[in-house]
Every structure is written in structure tokens, then in C-alpha cells.
PDB file of C-alpha atoms in Angstrom:
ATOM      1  CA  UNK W  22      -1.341 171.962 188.309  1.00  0.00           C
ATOM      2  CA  UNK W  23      -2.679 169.597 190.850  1.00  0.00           C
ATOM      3  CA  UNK W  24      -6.451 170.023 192.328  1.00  0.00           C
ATOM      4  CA  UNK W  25      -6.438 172.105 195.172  1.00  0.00           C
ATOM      5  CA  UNK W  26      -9.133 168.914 196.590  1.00  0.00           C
ATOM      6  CA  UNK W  27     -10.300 165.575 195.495  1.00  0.00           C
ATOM      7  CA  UNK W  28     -12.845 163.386 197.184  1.00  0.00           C
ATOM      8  CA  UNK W  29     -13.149 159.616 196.052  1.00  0.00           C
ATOM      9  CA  UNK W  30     -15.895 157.915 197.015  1.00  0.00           C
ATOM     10  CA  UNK W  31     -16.741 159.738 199.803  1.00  0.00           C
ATOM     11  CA  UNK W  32     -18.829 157.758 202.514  1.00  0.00           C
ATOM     12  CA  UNK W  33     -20.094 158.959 205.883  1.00  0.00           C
ATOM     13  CA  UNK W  34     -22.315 156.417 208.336  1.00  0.00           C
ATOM     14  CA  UNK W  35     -23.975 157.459 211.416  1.00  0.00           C
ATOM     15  CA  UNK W  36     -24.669 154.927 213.808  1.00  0.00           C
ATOM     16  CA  UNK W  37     -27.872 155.846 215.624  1.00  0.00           C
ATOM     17  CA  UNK W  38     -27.969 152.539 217.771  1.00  0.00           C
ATOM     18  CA  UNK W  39     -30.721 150.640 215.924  1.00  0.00           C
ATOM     19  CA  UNK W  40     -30.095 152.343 212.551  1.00  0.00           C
ATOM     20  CA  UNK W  41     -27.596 154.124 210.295  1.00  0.00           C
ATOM     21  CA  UNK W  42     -27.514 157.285 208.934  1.00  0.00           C
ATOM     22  CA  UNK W  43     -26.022 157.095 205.407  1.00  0.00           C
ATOM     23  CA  UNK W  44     -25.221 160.862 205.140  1.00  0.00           C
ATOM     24  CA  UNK W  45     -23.041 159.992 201.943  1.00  0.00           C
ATOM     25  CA  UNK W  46     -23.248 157.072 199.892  1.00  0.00           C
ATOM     26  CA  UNK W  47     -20.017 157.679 197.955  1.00  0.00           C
ATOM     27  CA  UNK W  48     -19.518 161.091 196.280  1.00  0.00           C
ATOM     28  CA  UNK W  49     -16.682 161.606 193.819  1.00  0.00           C
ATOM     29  CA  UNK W  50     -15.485 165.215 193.069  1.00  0.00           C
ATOM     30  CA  UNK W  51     -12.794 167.154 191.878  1.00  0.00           C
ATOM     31  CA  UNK W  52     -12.018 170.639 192.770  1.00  0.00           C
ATOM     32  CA  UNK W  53      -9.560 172.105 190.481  1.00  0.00           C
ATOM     33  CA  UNK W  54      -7.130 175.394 191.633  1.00  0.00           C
ATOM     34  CA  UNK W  55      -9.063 178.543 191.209  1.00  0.00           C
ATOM     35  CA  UNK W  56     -12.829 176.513 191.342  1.00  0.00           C
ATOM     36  CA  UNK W  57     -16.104 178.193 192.755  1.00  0.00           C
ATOM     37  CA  UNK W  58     -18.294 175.656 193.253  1.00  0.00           C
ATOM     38  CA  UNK W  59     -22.285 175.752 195.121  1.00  0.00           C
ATOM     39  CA  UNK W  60     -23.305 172.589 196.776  1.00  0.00           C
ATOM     40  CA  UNK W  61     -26.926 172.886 196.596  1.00  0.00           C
ATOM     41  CA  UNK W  62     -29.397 170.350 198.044  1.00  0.00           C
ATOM     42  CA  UNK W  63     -32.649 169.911 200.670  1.00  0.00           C
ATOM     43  CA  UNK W  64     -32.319 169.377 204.299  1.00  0.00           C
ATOM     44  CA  UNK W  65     -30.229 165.466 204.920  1.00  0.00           C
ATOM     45  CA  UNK W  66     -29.305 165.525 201.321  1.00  0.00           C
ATOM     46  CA  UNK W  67     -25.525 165.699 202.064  1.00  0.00           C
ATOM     47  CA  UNK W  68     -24.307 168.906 201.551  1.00  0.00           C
ATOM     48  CA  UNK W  69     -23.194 169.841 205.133  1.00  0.00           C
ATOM     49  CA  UNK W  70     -21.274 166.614 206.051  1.00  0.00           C
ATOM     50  CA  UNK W  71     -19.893 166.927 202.940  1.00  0.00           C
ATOM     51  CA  UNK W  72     -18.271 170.228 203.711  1.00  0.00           C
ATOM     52  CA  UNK W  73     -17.602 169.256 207.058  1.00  0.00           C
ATOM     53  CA  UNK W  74     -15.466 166.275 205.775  1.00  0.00           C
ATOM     54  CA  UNK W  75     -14.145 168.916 203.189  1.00  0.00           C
ATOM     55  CA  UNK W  76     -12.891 171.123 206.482  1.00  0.00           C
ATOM     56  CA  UNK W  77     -11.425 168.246 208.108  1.00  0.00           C
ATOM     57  CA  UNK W  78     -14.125 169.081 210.425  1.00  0.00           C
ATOM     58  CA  UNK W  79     -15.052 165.050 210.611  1.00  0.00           C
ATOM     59  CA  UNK W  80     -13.547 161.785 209.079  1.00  0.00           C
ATOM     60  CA  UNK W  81     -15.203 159.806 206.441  1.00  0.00           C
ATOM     61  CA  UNK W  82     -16.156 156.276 207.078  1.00  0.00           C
ATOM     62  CA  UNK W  83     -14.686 155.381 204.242  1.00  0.00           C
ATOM     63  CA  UNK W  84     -13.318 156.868 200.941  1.00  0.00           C
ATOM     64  CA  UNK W  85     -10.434 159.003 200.241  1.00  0.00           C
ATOM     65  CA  UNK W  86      -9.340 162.534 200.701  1.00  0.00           C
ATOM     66  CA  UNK W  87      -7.105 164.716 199.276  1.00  0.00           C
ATOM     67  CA  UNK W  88      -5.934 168.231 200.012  1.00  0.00           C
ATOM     68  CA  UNK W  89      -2.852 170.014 197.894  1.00  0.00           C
ATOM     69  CA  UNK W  90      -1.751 166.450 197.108  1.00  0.00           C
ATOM     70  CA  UNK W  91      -1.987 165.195 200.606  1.00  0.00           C
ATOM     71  CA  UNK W  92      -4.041 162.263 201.508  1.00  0.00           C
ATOM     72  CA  UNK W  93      -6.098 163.453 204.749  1.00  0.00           C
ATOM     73  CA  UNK W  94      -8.851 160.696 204.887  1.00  0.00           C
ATOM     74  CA  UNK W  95      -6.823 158.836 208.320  1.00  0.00           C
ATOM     75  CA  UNK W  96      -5.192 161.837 210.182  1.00  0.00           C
ATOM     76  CA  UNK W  97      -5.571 161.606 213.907  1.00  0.00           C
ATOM     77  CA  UNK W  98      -6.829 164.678 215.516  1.00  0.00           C
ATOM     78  CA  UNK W  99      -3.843 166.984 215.744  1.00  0.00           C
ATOM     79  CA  UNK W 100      -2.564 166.640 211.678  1.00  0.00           C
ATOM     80  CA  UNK W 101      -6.010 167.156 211.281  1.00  0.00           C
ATOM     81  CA  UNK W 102      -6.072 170.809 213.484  1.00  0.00           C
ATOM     82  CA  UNK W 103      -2.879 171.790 211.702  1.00  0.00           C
ATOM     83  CA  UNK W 104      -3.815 171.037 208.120  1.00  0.00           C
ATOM     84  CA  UNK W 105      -7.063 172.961 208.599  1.00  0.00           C
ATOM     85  CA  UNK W 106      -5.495 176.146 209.880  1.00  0.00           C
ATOM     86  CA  UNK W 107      -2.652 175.907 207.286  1.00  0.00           C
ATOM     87  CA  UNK W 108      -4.862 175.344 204.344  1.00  0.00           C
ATOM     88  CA  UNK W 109      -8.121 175.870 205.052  1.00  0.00           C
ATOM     89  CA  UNK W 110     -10.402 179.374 205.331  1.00  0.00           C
ATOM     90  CA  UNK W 111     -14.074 178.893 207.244  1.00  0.00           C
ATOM     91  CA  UNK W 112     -16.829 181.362 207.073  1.00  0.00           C
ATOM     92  CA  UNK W 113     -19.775 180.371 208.750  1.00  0.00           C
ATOM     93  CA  UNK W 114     -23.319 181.569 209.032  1.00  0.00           C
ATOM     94  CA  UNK W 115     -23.288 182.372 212.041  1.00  0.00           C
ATOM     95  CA  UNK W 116     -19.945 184.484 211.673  1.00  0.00           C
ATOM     96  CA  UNK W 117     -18.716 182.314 214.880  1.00  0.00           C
ATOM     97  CA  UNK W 118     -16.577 185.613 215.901  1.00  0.00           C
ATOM     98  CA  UNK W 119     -15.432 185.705 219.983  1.00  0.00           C
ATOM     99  CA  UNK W 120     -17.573 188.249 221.432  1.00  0.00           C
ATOM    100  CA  UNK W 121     -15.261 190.015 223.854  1.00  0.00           C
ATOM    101  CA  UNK W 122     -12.553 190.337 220.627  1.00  0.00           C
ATOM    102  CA  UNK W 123     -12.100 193.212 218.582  1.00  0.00           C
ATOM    103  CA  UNK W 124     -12.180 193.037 215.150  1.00  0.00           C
ATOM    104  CA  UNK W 125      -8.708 193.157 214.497  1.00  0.00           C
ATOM    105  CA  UNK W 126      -8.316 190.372 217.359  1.00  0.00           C
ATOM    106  CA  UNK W 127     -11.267 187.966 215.535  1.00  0.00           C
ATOM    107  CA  UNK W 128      -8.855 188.473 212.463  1.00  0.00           C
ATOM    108  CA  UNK W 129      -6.032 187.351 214.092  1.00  0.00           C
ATOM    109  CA  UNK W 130      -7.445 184.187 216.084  1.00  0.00           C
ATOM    110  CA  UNK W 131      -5.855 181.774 213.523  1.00  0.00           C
ATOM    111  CA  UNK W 132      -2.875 183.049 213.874  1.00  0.00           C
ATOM    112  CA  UNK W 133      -2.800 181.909 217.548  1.00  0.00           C
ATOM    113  CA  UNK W 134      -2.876 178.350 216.564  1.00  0.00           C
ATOM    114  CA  UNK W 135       0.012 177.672 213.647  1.00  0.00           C
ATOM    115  CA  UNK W 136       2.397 174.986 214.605  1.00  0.00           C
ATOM    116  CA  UNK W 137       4.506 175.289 217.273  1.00  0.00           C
ATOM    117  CA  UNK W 138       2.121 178.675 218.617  1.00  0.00           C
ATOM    118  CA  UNK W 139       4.506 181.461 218.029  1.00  0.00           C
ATOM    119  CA  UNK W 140       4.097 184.586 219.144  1.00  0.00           C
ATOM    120  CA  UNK W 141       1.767 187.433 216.886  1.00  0.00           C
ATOM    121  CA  UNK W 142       4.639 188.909 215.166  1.00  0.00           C
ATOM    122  CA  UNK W 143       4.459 193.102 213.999  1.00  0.00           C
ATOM    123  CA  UNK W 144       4.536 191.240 210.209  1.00  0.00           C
ATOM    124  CA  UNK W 145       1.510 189.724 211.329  1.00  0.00           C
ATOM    125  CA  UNK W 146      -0.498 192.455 213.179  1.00  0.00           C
ATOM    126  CA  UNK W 147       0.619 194.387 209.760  1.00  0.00           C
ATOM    127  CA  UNK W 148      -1.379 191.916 207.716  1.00  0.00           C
ATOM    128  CA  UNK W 149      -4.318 191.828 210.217  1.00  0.00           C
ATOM    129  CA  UNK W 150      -4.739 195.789 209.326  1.00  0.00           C
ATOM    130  CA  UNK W 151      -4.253 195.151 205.720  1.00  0.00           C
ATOM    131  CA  UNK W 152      -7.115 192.570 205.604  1.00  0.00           C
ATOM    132  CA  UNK W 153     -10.064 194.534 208.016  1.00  0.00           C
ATOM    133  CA  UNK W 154      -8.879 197.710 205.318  1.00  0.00           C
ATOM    134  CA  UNK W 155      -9.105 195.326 202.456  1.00  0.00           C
ATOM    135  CA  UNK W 156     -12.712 194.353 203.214  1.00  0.00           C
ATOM    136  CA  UNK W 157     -13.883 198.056 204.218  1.00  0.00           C
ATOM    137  CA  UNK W 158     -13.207 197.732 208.206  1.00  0.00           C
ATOM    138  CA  UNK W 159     -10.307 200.123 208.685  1.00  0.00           C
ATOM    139  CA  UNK W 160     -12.208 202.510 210.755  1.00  0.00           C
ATOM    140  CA  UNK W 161     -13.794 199.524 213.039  1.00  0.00           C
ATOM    141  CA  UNK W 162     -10.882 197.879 214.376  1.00  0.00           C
ATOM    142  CA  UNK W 163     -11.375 198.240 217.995  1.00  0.00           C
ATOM    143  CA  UNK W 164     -15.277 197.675 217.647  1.00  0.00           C
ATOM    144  CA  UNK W 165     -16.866 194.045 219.270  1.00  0.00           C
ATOM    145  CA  UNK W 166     -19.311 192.303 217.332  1.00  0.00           C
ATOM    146  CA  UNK W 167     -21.924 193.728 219.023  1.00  0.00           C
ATOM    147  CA  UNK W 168     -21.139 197.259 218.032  1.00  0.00           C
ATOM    148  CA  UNK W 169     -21.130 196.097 213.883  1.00  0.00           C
ATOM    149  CA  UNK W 170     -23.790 195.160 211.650  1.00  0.00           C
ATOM    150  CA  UNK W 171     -24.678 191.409 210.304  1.00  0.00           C
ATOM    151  CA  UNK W 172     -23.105 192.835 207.113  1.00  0.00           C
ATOM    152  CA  UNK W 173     -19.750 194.036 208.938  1.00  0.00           C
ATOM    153  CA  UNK W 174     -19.740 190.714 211.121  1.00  0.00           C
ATOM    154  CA  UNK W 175     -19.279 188.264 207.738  1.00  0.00           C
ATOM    155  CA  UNK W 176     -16.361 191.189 206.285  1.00  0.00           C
ATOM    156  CA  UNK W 177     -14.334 189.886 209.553  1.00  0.00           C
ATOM    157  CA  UNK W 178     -15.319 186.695 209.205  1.00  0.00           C
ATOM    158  CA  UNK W 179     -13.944 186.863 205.451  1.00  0.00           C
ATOM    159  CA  UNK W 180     -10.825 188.551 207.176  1.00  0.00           C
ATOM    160  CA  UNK W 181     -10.246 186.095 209.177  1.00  0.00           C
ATOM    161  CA  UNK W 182     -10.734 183.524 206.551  1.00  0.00           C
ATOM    162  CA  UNK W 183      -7.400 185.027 204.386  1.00  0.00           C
ATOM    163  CA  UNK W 184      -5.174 185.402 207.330  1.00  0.00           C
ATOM    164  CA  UNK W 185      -3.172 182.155 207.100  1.00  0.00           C
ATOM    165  CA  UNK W 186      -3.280 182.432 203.249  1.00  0.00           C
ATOM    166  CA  UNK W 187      -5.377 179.096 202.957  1.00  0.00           C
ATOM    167  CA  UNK W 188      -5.904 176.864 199.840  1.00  0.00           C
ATOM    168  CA  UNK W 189      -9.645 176.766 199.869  1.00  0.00           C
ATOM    169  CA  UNK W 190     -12.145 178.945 201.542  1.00  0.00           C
ATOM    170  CA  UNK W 191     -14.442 176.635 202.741  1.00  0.00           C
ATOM    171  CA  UNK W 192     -18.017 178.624 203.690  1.00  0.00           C
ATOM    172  CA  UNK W 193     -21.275 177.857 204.917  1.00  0.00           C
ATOM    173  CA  UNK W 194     -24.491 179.204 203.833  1.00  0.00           C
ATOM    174  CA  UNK W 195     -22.383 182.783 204.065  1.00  0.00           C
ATOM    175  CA  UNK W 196     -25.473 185.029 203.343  1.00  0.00           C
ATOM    176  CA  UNK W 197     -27.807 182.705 205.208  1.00  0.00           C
ATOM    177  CA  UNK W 198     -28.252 185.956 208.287  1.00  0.00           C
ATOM    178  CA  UNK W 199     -27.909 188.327 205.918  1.00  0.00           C
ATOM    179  CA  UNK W 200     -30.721 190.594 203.780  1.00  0.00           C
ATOM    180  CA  UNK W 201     -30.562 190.860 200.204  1.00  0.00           C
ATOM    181  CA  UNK W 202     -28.197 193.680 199.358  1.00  0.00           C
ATOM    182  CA  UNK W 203     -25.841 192.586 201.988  1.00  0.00           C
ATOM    183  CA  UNK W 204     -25.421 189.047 200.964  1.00  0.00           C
ATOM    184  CA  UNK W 205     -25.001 190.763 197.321  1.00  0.00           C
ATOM    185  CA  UNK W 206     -22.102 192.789 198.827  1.00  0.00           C
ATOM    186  CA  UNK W 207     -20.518 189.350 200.402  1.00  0.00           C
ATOM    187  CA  UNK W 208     -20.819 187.081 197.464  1.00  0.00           C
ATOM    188  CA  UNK W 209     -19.459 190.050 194.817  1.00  0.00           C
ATOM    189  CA  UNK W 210     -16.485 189.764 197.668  1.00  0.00           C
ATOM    190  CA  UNK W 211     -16.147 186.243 197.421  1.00  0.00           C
ATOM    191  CA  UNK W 212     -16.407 186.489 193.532  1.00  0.00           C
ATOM    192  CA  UNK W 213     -13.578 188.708 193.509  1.00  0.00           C
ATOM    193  CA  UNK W 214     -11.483 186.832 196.074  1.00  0.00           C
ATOM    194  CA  UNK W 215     -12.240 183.720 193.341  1.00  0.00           C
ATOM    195  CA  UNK W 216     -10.893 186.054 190.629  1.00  0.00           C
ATOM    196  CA  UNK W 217      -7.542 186.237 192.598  1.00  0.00           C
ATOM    197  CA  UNK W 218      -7.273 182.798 192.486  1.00  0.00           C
ATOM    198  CA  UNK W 219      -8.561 181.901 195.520  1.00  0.00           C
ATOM    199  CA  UNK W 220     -11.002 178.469 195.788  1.00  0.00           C
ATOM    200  CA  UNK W 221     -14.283 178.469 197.117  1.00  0.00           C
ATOM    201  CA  UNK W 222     -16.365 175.488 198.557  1.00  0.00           C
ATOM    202  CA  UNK W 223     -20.295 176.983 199.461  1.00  0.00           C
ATOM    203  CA  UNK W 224     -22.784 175.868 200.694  1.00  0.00           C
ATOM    204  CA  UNK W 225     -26.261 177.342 199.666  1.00  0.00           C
ATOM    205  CA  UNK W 226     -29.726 176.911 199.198  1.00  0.00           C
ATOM    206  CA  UNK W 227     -30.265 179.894 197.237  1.00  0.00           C
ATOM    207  CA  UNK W 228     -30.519 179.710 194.176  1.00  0.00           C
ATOM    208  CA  UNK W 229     -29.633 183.041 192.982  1.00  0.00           C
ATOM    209  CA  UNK W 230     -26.605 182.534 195.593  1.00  0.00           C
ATOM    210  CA  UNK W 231     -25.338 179.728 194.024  1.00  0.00           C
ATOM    211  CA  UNK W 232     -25.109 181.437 190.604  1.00  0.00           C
ATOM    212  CA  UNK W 233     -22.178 183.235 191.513  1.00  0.00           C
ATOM    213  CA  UNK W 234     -20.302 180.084 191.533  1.00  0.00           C
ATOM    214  CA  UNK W 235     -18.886 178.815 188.609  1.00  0.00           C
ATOM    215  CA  UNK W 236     -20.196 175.276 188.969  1.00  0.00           C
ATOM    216  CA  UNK W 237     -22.980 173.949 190.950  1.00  0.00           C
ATOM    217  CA  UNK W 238     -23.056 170.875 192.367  1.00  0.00           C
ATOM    218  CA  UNK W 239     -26.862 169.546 194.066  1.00  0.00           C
ATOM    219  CA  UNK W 240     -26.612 166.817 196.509  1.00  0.00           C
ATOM    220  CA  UNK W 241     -29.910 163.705 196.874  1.00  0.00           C
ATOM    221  CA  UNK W 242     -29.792 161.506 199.213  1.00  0.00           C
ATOM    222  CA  UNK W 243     -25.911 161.399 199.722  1.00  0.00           C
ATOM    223  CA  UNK W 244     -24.737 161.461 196.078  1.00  0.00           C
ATOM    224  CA  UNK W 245     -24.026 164.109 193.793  1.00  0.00           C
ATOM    225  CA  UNK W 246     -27.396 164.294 191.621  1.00  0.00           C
ATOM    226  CA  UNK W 247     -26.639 167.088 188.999  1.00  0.00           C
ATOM    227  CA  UNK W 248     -23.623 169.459 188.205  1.00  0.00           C
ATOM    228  CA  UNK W 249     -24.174 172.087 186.242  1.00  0.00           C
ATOM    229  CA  UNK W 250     -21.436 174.984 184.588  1.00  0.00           C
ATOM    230  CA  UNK W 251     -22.118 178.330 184.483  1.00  0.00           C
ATOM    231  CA  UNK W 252     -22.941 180.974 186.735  1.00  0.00           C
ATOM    232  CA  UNK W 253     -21.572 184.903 187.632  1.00  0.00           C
ATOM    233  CA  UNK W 254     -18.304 183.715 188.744  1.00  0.00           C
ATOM    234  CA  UNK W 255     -16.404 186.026 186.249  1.00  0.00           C
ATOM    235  CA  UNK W 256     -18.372 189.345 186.743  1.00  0.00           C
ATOM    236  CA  UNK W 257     -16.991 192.192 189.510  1.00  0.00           C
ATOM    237  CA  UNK W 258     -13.777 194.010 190.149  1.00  0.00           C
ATOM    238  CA  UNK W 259     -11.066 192.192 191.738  1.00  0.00           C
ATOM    239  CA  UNK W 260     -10.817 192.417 195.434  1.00  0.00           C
ATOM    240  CA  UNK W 261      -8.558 195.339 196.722  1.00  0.00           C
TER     241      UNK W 261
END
């Protein structure tokens, strides 16, 4: 089985006029089908533009890129937009959910930007319903994002994550807004979402976050500075 991702020497360069910004100094990684990995590291030690290259999000300087066997280092803007919403899941700390939506309409936003923009189908609505039940929101579907907790914010964030089906679930400091036994609630969520099959890509500075993951990865300076194995990865229920 081919790795759902695969980085090779991974550089990104900011020019800042009279310096440069070596954000990545050429990271090499492998994330097999199925992975849940941490990336762990202080403030400018890589981890972010890492995942942002990861979610086609930017373009490295130089290095190589591969997602599901497809080399994405030099797509131009719009291979990049549809590779992302094809095979890529975001959850973000901030939740990033549209204010005036619904929860079932913050599920469904992907779904408004497949190739070629066709029209929400009823097979689609259906699976928009399945999802906000399958992560405990099917009596909050008409509520805004204002009317739900932190908590219930990240479930449709997570919701709207699995809509397309995506390859990786890429997410960002997930529990970062959250208090303790809500971000437990989230990561046994992702954990079971893992044990699906599912890959995950974090990003955390919490320790007993990352521990969830199967593998943790801490970033220095723009290279990969310790990987370790081990973690909760294979405790919880699967995700129903």
C-alpha cells in the first residue's frame, strides 16, 4: 500500500528583504495509510509551515511532495484548490466555521467547491445529517455557532472535515480553545476516526495531546529533531 504522504527534503525560505527566514531546512517524512502522527515543537521551530505545506496551503521552496502517489510540490493554484478539497480534511483551532451558517450548512461548505461545482445533491444533504448525528449534533442542526459551545463548534468542524471522504485529516492545535475534558472528548474522536483508518497530521504543543498519536514527531529549528513511537492511539471505541 502506498503512503497516504511523503515529504523529501522539505525546504521553505522566507524572504524578509534583508534576510531569510529558513522555516524548514529540509525535513524528510513518511506518513504511511492509517498513521497518527503529533508534530510537536516551540514557537518558529517548523511545525506550522510544515502542515501548511502538508495542506497544500503554501508551496515549498524546494523539495518534493507527495500525496496518494501524486507529486504536488509545483501545482499552480487551482490543482492545488482541487487536490485539497478532494483529499484533504482541515480542523483548525479556531473552528474557522461561517457564522451566519447552520451547522448542517458549515458541514456542507466543501461540498460547494468539488470540481466542476455541482449542485448539493439529496445523497449529499443525506450524508451531511449522517455526519452532525455521527459526532453527537443531530439535535443542533439549525443552530449558528454562536448558539453551540467551543466543544460543539470543533464536532462540526470534525464534520466538516469527513464530508468529501479525504485521505488525511490534516488539524491544527484542535484542542488549543478547548478545556480539558472537552479536548479529551475531541482527541478520543479523532482516535477513533484513526481506528477507522483514517490519517491524522496534528499539530500540538501538549504533551499529553500528542500522546494520543501513534508517533510523535518534534520539530528544531526547521528539521525533524526526535521521533518517537508510542502513544494512546489504539485505546477507545470506534467512531459511530
Amino acid at each position: 500500500m502506498k503512503p497516504a504522504a511523503q515529504v523529501f527534503d522539505l525546504q521553505k525560505h522566507y524572504d524578509l528583504g534583508p534576510i531569510v527566514v529558513k522555516a524548514l531546512r529540509g525535513v524528510t517524512l513518511e506518513f504511511p495509510s492509517g498513521d497518527f502522527v503529533a508534530i510537536m515543537g516551540a514557537s518558529g521551530s517548523g511545525k506550522s509551515t510544515l502542515l501548511n505545506l502538508l495542506g497544500g496551503l503554501d508551496r515549498p521552496t524546494h523539495g518534493r511532495y507527495i500525496l496518494g502517489g501524486v507529486d504536488v510540490s509545483q501545482m499552480n493554484d487551482v490543482e492545488l484548490s482541487e487536490i485539497r478539497n478532494q483529499m484533504l480534511g482541515f480542523i483548525f483551532q479556531a473552528y474557522n466555521l461561517i457564522p451566519q451558517y447552520t451547522v448542517l450548512e458549515n458541514i456542507a461548505l466543501p461540498l460547494q467547491y468539488r470540481r466542476g461545482y455541482p449542485p448539493i445533491t439529496t445523497a449529499d444533504e443525506d450524508r451531511c445529517l449522517e455526519l452532525a448525528r455521527k459526532v453527537g449534533l443531530g439535535d443542533r442542526l439549525d443552530h449558528r455557532p454562536f448558539q453551540l459551545s467551543g466543544g460543539q463548534q470543533q464536532r462540526v468542524a470534525v464534520a466538516r472535515a469527513l464530508v468529501n471522504d479525504p485521505q488525511i485529516i490534516l488539524a491544527d492545535e484542535p484542542t488549543g480553545n478547548l478545556d480539558s475534558a472537552t479536548s479529551n472528548e475531541i482527541m478520543e474522536m479523532l482516535t477513533a476516526l484513526n481506528r477507522e483508518g483514517r490519517t491524522i497530521v496534528m499539530v500540538t504543543h501538549e504533551p499529553d495531546i500528542a500522546e494520543y498519536a501513534r508517533r510523535q514527531i518534534v520539530m528544531r529549528d526547521g528539521v525533524v529533531a526526535r521521533e518517537t513511537v508510542s502513544g494512546m492511539a489504539d485505546h477507545g471505541a470506534p467512531f459511530h
